[in-house]
CSV table of C-alpha atoms in Angstrom, one decimal:
chain,number,residue,atom,x,y,z
A,1,UNK,CA,0.0,0.0,0.0
A,2,UNK,CA,1.3,3.4,-0.9
A,3,UNK,CA,1.7,6.3,1.5
A,4,UNK,CA,-1.0,8.2,-0.4
A,5,UNK,CA,-3.5,5.4,-0.1
A,6,UNK,CA,-2.8,5.0,3.6
A,7,UNK,CA,-3.4,8.8,4.1
A,8,UNK,CA,-6.7,8.6,2.2
A,9,UNK,CA,-8.0,5.9,4.6
A,10,UNK,CA,-7.2,7.8,7.8
A,11,UNK,CA,-10.4,8.6,9.7
A,12,UNK,CA,-11.3,12.3,9.7
A,13,UNK,CA,-12.3,14.2,12.7
A,14,UNK,CA,-14.9,17.0,12.5
A,15,UNK,CA,-15.6,19.7,15.0
A,16,UNK,CA,-19.2,19.8,16.0
A,17,UNK,CA,-19.2,23.6,16.3
A,18,UNK,CA,-18.5,23.7,12.5
A,19,UNK,CA,-21.3,21.3,11.6
A,20,UNK,CA,-24.6,23.0,10.7
A,21,UNK,CA,-26.6,19.8,11.3
A,22,UNK,CA,-25.2,19.4,14.8
A,23,UNK,CA,-25.7,23.0,15.8
A,24,UNK,CA,-29.2,23.0,14.5
A,25,UNK,CA,-30.1,19.7,16.2
A,26,UNK,CA,-28.5,20.5,19.6
A,27,UNK,CA,-30.3,23.9,19.9
A,28,UNK,CA,-33.8,22.3,19.9
A,29,UNK,CA,-35.8,19.8,22.0
A,30,UNK,CA,-34.8,20.9,25.5
A,31,UNK,CA,-37.5,20.9,28.1
A,32,UNK,CA,-37.7,23.2,31.1
A,33,UNK,CA,-35.3,22.8,34.0
A,34,UNK,CA,-35.3,23.9,37.6
A,35,UNK,CA,-33.1,26.9,38.1
A,36,UNK,CA,-34.5,28.1,41.4
A,37,UNK,CA,-32.2,29.2,44.2
A,38,UNK,CA,-32.6,27.5,47.6
A,39,UNK,CA,-31.5,29.8,50.4
A,40,UNK,CA,-32.2,29.4,54.2
A,41,UNK,CA,-34.9,31.6,55.7
A,42,UNK,CA,-33.6,35.0,56.7
A,43,UNK,CA,-30.6,35.1,54.5
A,44,UNK,CA,-31.8,37.8,52.1
A,45,UNK,CA,-33.0,39.9,55.0
A,46,UNK,CA,-29.6,39.5,56.8
A,47,UNK,CA,-27.6,40.4,53.7
A,48,UNK,CA,-29.8,43.5,53.1
A,49,UNK,CA,-29.1,44.6,56.7
A,50,UNK,CA,-25.4,44.0,56.3
A,51,UNK,CA,-25.4,46.3,53.2
A,52,UNK,CA,-27.3,48.9,55.1
A,53,UNK,CA,-24.6,48.8,57.9
A,54,UNK,CA,-21.9,49.2,55.3
A,55,UNK,CA,-23.6,52.1,53.5
A,56,UNK,CA,-24.0,53.8,56.9
A,57,UNK,CA,-20.4,53.2,57.8
A,58,UNK,CA,-19.2,54.6,54.4
A,59,UNK,CA,-21.8,57.2,53.5
A,60,UNK,CA,-21.6,58.6,50.0
A,61,UNK,CA,-19.1,56.1,48.8
A,62,UNK,CA,-19.4,53.9,45.7
A,63,UNK,CA,-18.4,50.3,46.3
A,64,UNK,CA,-17.6,47.4,44.1
A,65,UNK,CA,-16.9,43.9,45.5
A,66,UNK,CA,-16.3,40.7,43.5
A,67,UNK,CA,-17.1,37.2,44.4
A,68,UNK,CA,-13.9,35.9,42.9
A,69,UNK,CA,-13.0,32.9,40.7
A,70,UNK,CA,-11.8,29.4,41.4
A,71,UNK,CA,-8.0,29.3,41.4
A,72,UNK,CA,-6.3,26.9,39.0
A,73,UNK,CA,-5.3,23.6,40.6
A,74,UNK,CA,-3.3,22.3,37.7
A,75,UNK,CA,-3.4,22.8,33.9
A,76,UNK,CA,-7.0,23.0,33.0
A,77,UNK,CA,-8.5,21.9,36.3
A,78,UNK,CA,-9.6,24.3,39.0
A,79,UNK,CA,-10.1,24.1,42.7
A,80,UNK,CA,-13.7,24.1,43.9
A,81,UNK,CA,-15.0,27.7,43.9
A,82,UNK,CA,-15.6,29.4,47.3
A,83,UNK,CA,-17.0,32.9,47.1
A,84,UNK,CA,-15.2,35.8,48.9
A,85,UNK,CA,-16.5,36.0,52.5
A,86,UNK,CA,-17.2,39.8,52.5
A,87,UNK,CA,-19.1,39.4,49.3
A,88,UNK,CA,-21.2,36.6,50.8
A,89,UNK,CA,-21.8,38.7,53.9
A,90,UNK,CA,-23.3,41.5,51.8
A,91,UNK,CA,-25.2,39.4,49.3
A,92,UNK,CA,-25.8,35.8,50.3
A,93,UNK,CA,-24.8,34.9,46.7
A,94,UNK,CA,-22.1,32.3,45.8
A,95,UNK,CA,-22.1,32.7,42.0
A,96,UNK,CA,-18.6,32.6,40.6
A,97,UNK,CA,-17.5,35.8,38.8
A,98,UNK,CA,-20.4,37.9,40.1
A,99,UNK,CA,-19.9,41.5,41.3
A,100,UNK,CA,-21.8,43.7,43.8
A,101,UNK,CA,-22.0,47.4,43.1
A,102,UNK,CA,-23.3,49.7,45.8
A,103,UNK,CA,-24.1,53.3,44.6
A,104,UNK,CA,-23.3,56.4,46.6
A,105,UNK,CA,-27.0,56.6,47.8
A,106,UNK,CA,-26.8,52.9,49.0
A,107,UNK,CA,-28.7,51.2,46.2
A,108,UNK,CA,-27.2,47.7,45.4
A,109,UNK,CA,-27.1,45.8,42.2
A,110,UNK,CA,-25.6,42.3,41.6
A,111,UNK,CA,-24.0,41.7,38.2
A,112,UNK,CA,-23.9,38.1,37.1
A,113,UNK,CA,-23.0,36.0,34.1
A,114,UNK,CA,-25.9,34.2,32.5
A,115,UNK,CA,-25.1,30.6,31.8
A,116,UNK,CA,-25.0,29.7,28.1
A,117,UNK,CA,-28.3,28.0,27.0
A,118,UNK,CA,-29.1,25.9,24.0
A,119,UNK,CA,-29.4,28.9,21.7
A,120,UNK,CA,-25.7,29.7,22.2
A,121,UNK,CA,-22.6,27.9,20.9
A,122,UNK,CA,-21.2,28.1,24.4
A,123,UNK,CA,-23.9,25.7,25.6
A,124,UNK,CA,-21.9,22.8,24.2
A,125,UNK,CA,-18.5,24.3,23.5
A,126,UNK,CA,-17.6,26.1,26.8
A,127,UNK,CA,-16.7,23.7,29.6
A,128,UNK,CA,-16.7,26.6,32.2
A,129,UNK,CA,-20.1,28.2,31.5
A,130,UNK,CA,-22.1,26.0,29.1
A,131,UNK,CA,-25.1,24.2,30.7
A,132,UNK,CA,-24.4,21.0,28.8
A,133,UNK,CA,-21.1,20.8,30.8
A,134,UNK,CA,-22.0,22.2,34.2
A,135,UNK,CA,-25.7,21.7,34.4
A,136,UNK,CA,-28.5,24.2,34.9
A,137,UNK,CA,-27.7,27.1,37.2
A,138,UNK,CA,-29.9,30.0,38.4
A,139,UNK,CA,-30.5,33.0,36.1
A,140,UNK,CA,-30.7,36.6,36.9
A,141,UNK,CA,-34.4,36.5,37.8
A,142,UNK,CA,-33.8,33.4,40.0
A,143,UNK,CA,-31.1,35.1,42.0
A,144,UNK,CA,-33.1,38.4,42.2
A,145,UNK,CA,-36.2,36.6,43.5
A,146,UNK,CA,-34.2,34.6,46.1
A,147,UNK,CA,-31.9,37.4,47.4
A,148,UNK,CA,-34.3,40.3,46.9
A,149,UNK,CA,-31.7,42.4,45.1
A,150,UNK,CA,-31.6,43.9,41.6
A,151,UNK,CA,-29.6,41.6,39.3
A,152,UNK,CA,-28.2,42.7,35.9
A,153,UNK,CA,-26.0,41.0,33.2
A,154,UNK,CA,-22.3,41.1,33.9
A,155,UNK,CA,-21.8,42.7,30.5
A,156,UNK,CA,-23.4,45.9,31.8
A,157,UNK,CA,-20.8,46.3,34.6
A,158,UNK,CA,-18.5,48.7,32.6
A,159,UNK,CA,-21.3,51.2,32.2
A,160,UNK,CA,-22.3,50.8,35.9
A,161,UNK,CA,-18.9,51.7,37.2
A,162,UNK,CA,-18.3,54.8,35.0
A,163,UNK,CA,-18.3,58.1,36.7
A,164,UNK,CA,-16.2,60.7,38.4
A,165,UNK,CA,-16.9,59.5,42.0
A,166,UNK,CA,-14.1,57.2,43.0
A,167,UNK,CA,-14.8,53.6,43.9
A,168,UNK,CA,-13.8,51.6,46.9
A,169,UNK,CA,-12.8,48.3,45.4
A,170,UNK,CA,-12.0,44.9,46.8
A,171,UNK,CA,-10.6,41.7,45.3
A,172,UNK,CA,-9.0,43.4,42.2
A,173,UNK,CA,-7.6,40.9,39.7
A,174,UNK,CA,-10.4,38.4,39.9
A,175,UNK,CA,-12.7,40.1,37.4
A,176,UNK,CA,-11.3,41.7,34.2
A,177,UNK,CA,-13.9,44.4,34.3
A,178,UNK,CA,-12.8,45.4,37.8
A,179,UNK,CA,-9.2,45.1,36.8
A,180,UNK,CA,-9.6,47.8,34.3
A,181,UNK,CA,-11.3,50.0,36.9
A,182,UNK,CA,-8.5,49.5,39.3
A,183,UNK,CA,-6.1,50.9,36.7
A,184,UNK,CA,-8.2,53.9,35.9
A,185,UNK,CA,-9.8,55.0,39.1
A,186,UNK,CA,-8.5,55.9,42.6
A,187,UNK,CA,-9.4,53.0,45.0
A,188,UNK,CA,-9.2,52.2,48.6
A,189,UNK,CA,-9.6,48.5,48.9
A,190,UNK,CA,-7.8,48.2,52.2
A,191,UNK,CA,-10.1,50.7,53.9
A,192,UNK,CA,-13.1,48.8,52.6
A,193,UNK,CA,-11.8,45.4,53.9
A,194,UNK,CA,-11.1,47.0,57.3
A,195,UNK,CA,-14.6,48.5,57.6
A,196,UNK,CA,-16.2,45.2,56.6
A,197,UNK,CA,-14.0,43.2,59.1
A,198,UNK,CA,-15.0,45.5,61.9
A,199,UNK,CA,-18.7,45.4,61.0
A,200,UNK,CA,-18.5,41.6,60.9
A,201,UNK,CA,-17.1,41.3,64.4
A,202,UNK,CA,-20.6,41.5,65.9
A,203,UNK,CA,-22.8,38.7,64.7
A,204,UNK,CA,-26.6,39.2,64.3
A,205,UNK,CA,-29.1,36.5,65.3
A,206,UNK,CA,-29.2,34.9,61.9
A,207,UNK,CA,-25.4,34.6,61.8
A,208,UNK,CA,-25.3,33.0,65.2
A,209,UNK,CA,-27.8,30.4,64.1
A,210,UNK,CA,-25.5,29.6,61.2
A,211,UNK,CA,-22.6,29.1,63.6
A,212,UNK,CA,-24.8,26.9,65.8
A,213,UNK,CA,-25.6,24.8,62.8
A,214,UNK,CA,-21.9,24.5,61.9
A,215,UNK,CA,-20.9,23.5,65.4
A,216,UNK,CA,-23.7,20.9,65.7
A,217,UNK,CA,-22.6,19.3,62.4
A,218,UNK,CA,-18.9,19.3,63.6
A,219,UNK,CA,-19.9,17.6,66.8
A,220,UNK,CA,-21.5,14.8,64.8
A,221,UNK,CA,-18.3,14.6,62.6
A,222,UNK,CA,-16.1,14.2,65.7
A,223,UNK,CA,-18.2,11.3,66.7
A,224,UNK,CA,-17.9,9.8,63.2
A,225,UNK,CA,-14.1,10.0,63.6
A,226,UNK,CA,-14.1,8.4,67.0
A,227,UNK,CA,-16.1,5.4,65.6
A,228,UNK,CA,-13.5,4.9,62.8
A,229,UNK,CA,-10.5,4.7,65.2
A,230,UNK,CA,-10.2,0.9,64.8
A,231,UNK,CA,-10.0,1.2,61.0
A,232,UNK,CA,-7.4,3.9,61.3
A,233,UNK,CA,-5.3,1.8,63.7
A,234,UNK,CA,-5.6,-1.2,61.3
A,235,UNK,CA,-3.9,0.8,58.6
A,236,UNK,CA,-6.1,3.6,57.4
A,237,UNK,CA,-4.2,6.1,59.5
A,238,UNK,CA,-4.8,9.8,59.7
A,239,UNK,CA,-6.0,9.9,56.1
A,240,UNK,CA,-8.9,7.6,57.0
A,241,UNK,CA,-10.0,9.9,59.8
A,242,UNK,CA,-9.6,13.0,57.6
A,243,UNK,CA,-11.8,11.4,55.0
A,244,UNK,CA,-14.4,10.5,57.7
A,245,UNK,CA,-14.7,14.0,58.9
A,246,UNK,CA,-14.7,15.4,55.3
A,247,UNK,CA,-17.6,13.1,54.4
A,248,UNK,CA,-19.8,14.5,57.2
A,249,UNK,CA,-18.8,18.0,56.3
A,250,UNK,CA,-19.7,17.6,52.7
A,251,UNK,CA,-23.1,16.0,53.4
A,252,UNK,CA,-24.1,18.3,56.3
A,253,UNK,CA,-22.7,21.5,54.9
A,254,UNK,CA,-20.6,22.9,52.1
A,255,UNK,CA,-17.5,21.0,53.2
A,256,UNK,CA,-14.7,21.7,55.7
A,257,UNK,CA,-14.1,25.3,56.7
A,258,UNK,CA,-10.4,25.0,56.6
A,259,UNK,CA,-7.6,22.4,56.1
A,260,UNK,CA,-8.4,19.8,58.8
A,261,UNK,CA,-5.6,18.9,61.3
A,262,UNK,CA,-5.7,15.2,62.1
A,263,UNK,CA,-2.5,14.7,64.1
A,264,UNK,CA,-1.8,11.3,65.8
A,265,UNK,CA,1.1,10.6,68.2
A,266,UNK,CA,4.2,12.6,67.4
A,267,UNK,CA,2.3,14.7,64.9
A,268,UNK,CA,0.1,16.2,67.6
A,269,UNK,CA,2.6,18.9,68.7
A,270,UNK,CA,2.8,20.2,65.1
A,271,UNK,CA,0.5,23.2,65.1
A,272,UNK,CA,-0.5,23.0,61.5
A,273,UNK,CA,-0.2,19.3,60.7
A,274,UNK,CA,-2.4,19.3,57.6
A,275,UNK,CA,-0.5,16.6,55.7
A,276,UNK,CA,-2.6,14.0,57.6
A,277,UNK,CA,-0.6,11.1,56.2
A,278,UNK,CA,0.7,9.4,59.3
A,279,UNK,CA,-0.2,6.1,61.0
A,280,UNK,CA,-2.5,5.9,64.0
A,281,UNK,CA,-1.3,3.6,66.9
A,282,UNK,CA,-3.2,2.4,69.9
A,283,UNK,CA,-1.2,4.4,72.4
A,284,UNK,CA,-1.6,7.7,70.5
A,285,UNK,CA,-3.7,10.7,71.3
A,286,UNK,CA,-5.5,12.2,68.3
A,287,UNK,CA,-5.5,15.9,68.0
A,288,UNK,CA,-8.4,16.7,65.8
A,289,UNK,CA,-8.8,20.4,64.8
A,290,UNK,CA,-11.6,20.6,62.2
A,291,UNK,CA,-14.8,22.4,61.4
A,292,UNK,CA,-17.8,22.0,59.2
A,293,UNK,CA,-18.7,24.9,57.0
A,294,UNK,CA,-22.4,25.4,56.4
A,295,UNK,CA,-23.9,25.9,53.0
A,296,UNK,CA,-24.0,29.6,53.8
A,297,UNK,CA,-20.2,29.4,54.4
A,298,UNK,CA,-20.1,30.0,58.2
A,299,UNK,CA,-17.6,27.7,59.8
A,300,UNK,CA,-17.0,26.0,63.2
A,301,UNK,CA,-13.4,25.6,64.5
A,302,UNK,CA,-13.2,22.9,67.1
A,303,UNK,CA,-10.4,20.9,68.6
A,304,UNK,CA,-10.4,17.9,71.0
A,305,UNK,CA,-7.5,15.7,71.8
A,306,UNK,CA,-8.7,12.2,72.6
A,307,UNK,CA,-7.0,8.8,73.1
A,308,UNK,CA,-7.1,6.3,70.2
A,309,UNK,CA,-7.5,3.4,72.7
A,310,UNK,CA,-10.1,5.2,74.9
A,311,UNK,CA,-7.6,5.7,77.7
A,312,UNK,CA,-4.9,8.3,78.3
A,313,UNK,CA,-1.4,7.3,79.5
A,314,UNK,CA,-0.4,9.0,82.8
A,315,UNK,CA,1.8,11.6,80.9
A,316,UNK,CA,-1.0,12.3,78.4
A,317,UNK,CA,-3.4,12.8,81.2
A,318,UNK,CA,-1.0,15.1,83.0
A,319,UNK,CA,-0.7,17.4,80.1
A,320,UNK,CA,-4.4,17.3,79.2
A,321,UNK,CA,-5.4,18.2,82.7
A,322,UNK,CA,-3.2,21.3,82.7
A,323,UNK,CA,-4.6,22.4,79.4
A,324,UNK,CA,-8.1,21.8,80.7
A,325,UNK,CA,-7.4,24.0,83.7
A,326,UNK,CA,-6.1,26.7,81.4
A,327,UNK,CA,-9.3,26.4,79.2
A,328,UNK,CA,-11.6,26.9,82.3
A,329,UNK,CA,-9.6,30.0,83.3
A,330,UNK,CA,-9.7,31.4,79.8
A,331,UNK,CA,-13.4,30.9,79.4
A,332,UNK,CA,-14.1,32.6,82.7
A,333,UNK,CA,-12.3,35.7,81.4
A,334,UNK,CA,-14.5,36.0,78.3
A,335,UNK,CA,-17.2,38.5,79.2
A,336,UNK,CA,-18.6,41.8,78.0
A,337,UNK,CA,-16.3,44.8,78.7
A,338,UNK,CA,-13.2,42.7,79.4
A,339,UNK,CA,-10.0,43.4,77.4
A,340,UNK,CA,-9.8,41.0,74.5
A,341,UNK,CA,-6.3,40.0,75.7
A,342,UNK,CA,-7.6,38.9,79.1
A,343,UNK,CA,-8.7,35.4,78.2
A,344,UNK,CA,-5.5,34.9,76.3
A,345,UNK,CA,-3.5,36.1,79.3
A,346,UNK,CA,-5.3,33.8,81.7
A,347,UNK,CA,-4.7,30.7,79.6
A,348,UNK,CA,-1.0,31.5,79.3
A,349,UNK,CA,-0.7,32.3,83.0
A,350,UNK,CA,-2.1,28.9,84.0
A,351,UNK,CA,0.1,27.1,81.6
A,352,UNK,CA,3.2,29.0,82.7
A,353,UNK,CA,2.4,28.1,86.4
A,354,UNK,CA,2.0,24.5,85.6
A,355,UNK,CA,5.2,24.2,83.6
A,356,UNK,CA,7.0,25.9,86.5
A,357,UNK,CA,5.4,23.5,89.0
A,358,UNK,CA,6.5,20.6,86.9
A,359,UNK,CA,10.1,21.8,86.9
A,360,UNK,CA,10.1,22.2,83.1
A,361,UNK,CA,10.9,25.9,83.7
A,362,UNK,CA,13.0,27.1,86.5
A,363,UNK,CA,12.4,30.9,86.5
A,364,UNK,CA,10.0,33.0,88.5
A,365,UNK,CA,6.4,33.4,87.3
A,366,UNK,CA,6.9,37.2,87.1
A,367,UNK,CA,9.8,36.6,84.7
A,368,UNK,CA,7.8,34.1,82.7
A,369,UNK,CA,4.9,36.5,82.2
A,370,UNK,CA,7.0,39.6,81.8
A,371,UNK,CA,8.0,41.2,78.5
A,372,UNK,CA,11.6,39.9,78.6
A,373,UNK,CA,10.7,36.4,79.7
A,374,UNK,CA,8.0,34.4,77.9
A,375,UNK,CA,10.0,31.2,78.0
A,376,UNK,CA,6.8,29.2,78.3
A,377,UNK,CA,5.8,30.3,74.8
A,378,UNK,CA,8.3,27.7,73.5
A,379,UNK,CA,5.5,25.2,74.2
A,380,UNK,CA,2.6,27.3,72.9
A,381,UNK,CA,4.0,29.7,70.4
A,382,UNK,CA,0.6,30.2,68.8
A,383,UNK,CA,-2.3,32.4,70.1
A,384,UNK,CA,-5.1,31.0,72.3
A,385,UNK,CA,-8.2,32.4,70.5
A,386,UNK,CA,-9.7,34.4,67.6
A,387,UNK,CA,-12.9,35.4,66.0
A,388,UNK,CA,-14.9,32.9,64.0
A,389,UNK,CA,-17.6,33.4,61.4
A,390,UNK,CA,-17.5,33.3,57.6
A,391,UNK,CA,-13.7,32.8,58.0
A,392,UNK,CA,-12.1,30.4,60.4
A,393,UNK,CA,-9.9,33.4,61.5
A,394,UNK,CA,-12.6,35.9,61.1
A,395,UNK,CA,-12.2,39.7,60.8
A,396,UNK,CA,-8.4,39.7,60.6
A,397,UNK,CA,-8.4,43.0,58.6
A,398,UNK,CA,-9.7,44.9,61.7
A,399,UNK,CA,-7.5,47.6,63.3
A,400,UNK,CA,-5.6,46.5,66.4
A,401,UNK,CA,-7.8,48.7,68.6
A,402,UNK,CA,-10.9,46.9,67.2
A,403,UNK,CA,-9.3,43.4,67.8
A,404,UNK,CA,-6.4,42.4,70.0
A,405,UNK,CA,-6.2,45.8,71.7
A,406,UNK,CA,-9.9,46.1,72.0
A,407,UNK,CA,-12.6,44.9,74.4
A,408,UNK,CA,-15.1,42.1,74.2
A,409,UNK,CA,-18.6,43.0,73.2
A,410,UNK,CA,-22.0,41.2,73.1
A,411,UNK,CA,-22.5,39.4,69.8
A,412,UNK,CA,-18.9,38.3,69.3
A,413,UNK,CA,-18.2,34.7,68.4
A,414,UNK,CA,-14.9,33.3,69.4
A,415,UNK,CA,-12.7,30.2,69.4
A,416,UNK,CA,-10.9,29.7,72.7
A,417,UNK,CA,-8.0,27.3,72.3
A,418,UNK,CA,-5.2,26.9,74.8
A,419,UNK,CA,-2.7,24.0,74.3
A,420,UNK,CA,0.7,22.6,75.0
A,421,UNK,CA,3.0,21.2,72.4
A,422,UNK,CA,6.0,19.1,73.3
A,423,UNK,CA,7.9,18.0,70.1
A,424,UNK,CA,9.4,14.5,70.1
A,425,UNK,CA,12.9,15.9,69.8
A,426,UNK,CA,12.6,18.6,72.5
A,427,UNK,CA,15.2,17.8,75.0
A,428,UNK,CA,14.0,20.6,77.4
A,429,UNK,CA,11.2,18.4,78.6
A,430,UNK,CA,11.2,15.0,80.3
A,431,UNK,CA,11.3,12.0,77.9
A,432,UNK,CA,7.8,10.9,78.9
A,433,UNK,CA,6.3,14.3,77.8
A,434,UNK,CA,8.0,14.3,74.4
A,435,UNK,CA,5.7,13.8,71.5
A,436,UNK,CA,2.6,14.9,73.3
A,437,UNK,CA,0.5,17.7,71.9
A,438,UNK,CA,-2.8,18.7,73.5
A,439,UNK,CA,-5.3,21.4,72.4
A,440,UNK,CA,-8.9,22.1,73.6
A,441,UNK,CA,-10.8,24.5,71.4
A,442,UNK,CA,-14.3,25.6,72.2
A,443,UNK,CA,-16.5,27.9,70.1
A,444,UNK,CA,-18.4,30.5,72.2
A,445,UNK,CA,-20.8,33.4,71.8
A,446,UNK,CA,-20.7,36.4,74.1
A,447,UNK,CA,-24.0,37.6,75.4
A,448,UNK,CA,-24.6,40.6,77.6
A,449,UNK,CA,-25.1,38.5,80.8
A,450,UNK,CA,-23.6,35.1,79.9
A,451,UNK,CA,-21.3,33.0,77.8
A,452,UNK,CA,-22.8,30.5,75.4
A,453,UNK,CA,-20.6,27.6,74.7
A,454,UNK,CA,-21.6,26.2,71.4
A,455,UNK,CA,-19.4,23.1,71.7
A,456,UNK,CA,-20.7,22.0,75.1
A,457,UNK,CA,-21.8,18.7,73.7
A,458,UNK,CA,-18.2,17.6,73.4
A,459,UNK,CA,-16.5,16.9,76.7
A,460,UNK,CA,-13.2,18.6,77.7
A,461,UNK,CA,-12.1,16.7,80.7
A,462,UNK,CA,-9.8,13.6,80.5
A,463,UNK,CA,-12.5,11.4,82.1
A,464,UNK,CA,-15.2,12.8,79.9
A,465,UNK,CA,-13.2,12.3,76.7
A,466,UNK,CA,-12.2,8.8,77.7
A,467,UNK,CA,-15.8,7.9,78.2
A,468,UNK,CA,-16.9,9.7,75.0
A,469,UNK,CA,-14.3,7.9,73.0
A,470,UNK,CA,-15.2,4.5,74.4
A,471,UNK,CA,-18.9,5.1,73.9
A,472,UNK,CA,-18.2,5.6,70.2
A,473,UNK,CA,-15.9,2.6,70.0
A,474,UNK,CA,-18.5,0.4,71.7
A,475,UNK,CA,-21.2,1.6,69.3
A,476,UNK,CA,-19.6,-0.4,66.4
């Protein structure tokens, strides 16, 4: 056979987009689909009130805020999209590529991209926006009806942002139309972020209900993990426990609120052990720091350190009991009008006293707690608490005087998390303590006359956690 004959018999490939028959046929015969937006009761009203608060805090300013886009994971695959937290707080919307514009008089409009339907070539040729690829998604009217906000096509955004009044922009670089605006208009995105962070410090009733939901789902997920300890010990390891928590997070909510820490044995002292690729042994404690994120994107942030076998060793119990004592002192200091730093100081004071009593540190308590001492921070170099909400470390853009140097107010939601971390190669501690890491993290809400502990269904004492772990092991 000649080369020419072989070439003639080579199968030919045709692009559907160039075929008139295909394009005509694929544009017809599609029935109606459900595009409705399902949102929890109260979301639209809460978002509208949040916009009102922002407009009152920045009167006469024009504001543009983008939801963002999914970052690239590798080549032509993206990470799962998660909308910008400030954008969600103001809109309740989680549509990728959408932009909120608030006018100088406080009117708000949401600009979104309509998904390509059967009458457009993108319906079948665009893997990012075509409905044949990604399935039906809400349209402008659907979003407007659900969120009670005016919605316009994203193509109208350039006209909407024209004008001499400068914009306060956030998240530049994620939307080309905003990118152009950043280059041509004075902007103050940092001031906008700061204002939003400080507004978000005080949660309204709707937001607190979202956090209660997130914590309740997280408590269930902790129980799921405890039941799977035998499988983890048999060989599944930390990965198995991580997958167990993730499954509950994905079914009960949007997913995990942050990279879960599943640290067994010598990994427990590692503050951000997110590799979760180690073995689980019977004598280990499991430091589980994980939280479920609701479908409205509010996240819990919970930590318990429990024994894989259902029983602590004497050394593990010794460390846990000291951390528990610090936790109680810290929670006692969380009250309206107290300095924010007070509950942090109380936790560190108790831990420093305990380390000194054990003989791990041989300097006076005054030196330990003074500005030139702080030797105890070797074993707890991290902080002992933070805001929670739409972000696991919420409101970080606040000014110091509105955060670490501020005071505690009613409506604040906090994570309180003292711990001790003795690395396996730390020769400053007795051999029996090396490789032990213990953290207790509760989620709390500050009320005018009381402290609500959202995580109260998870025990924090050694006896309580032993009993809790065994009850789940025995439920198999």
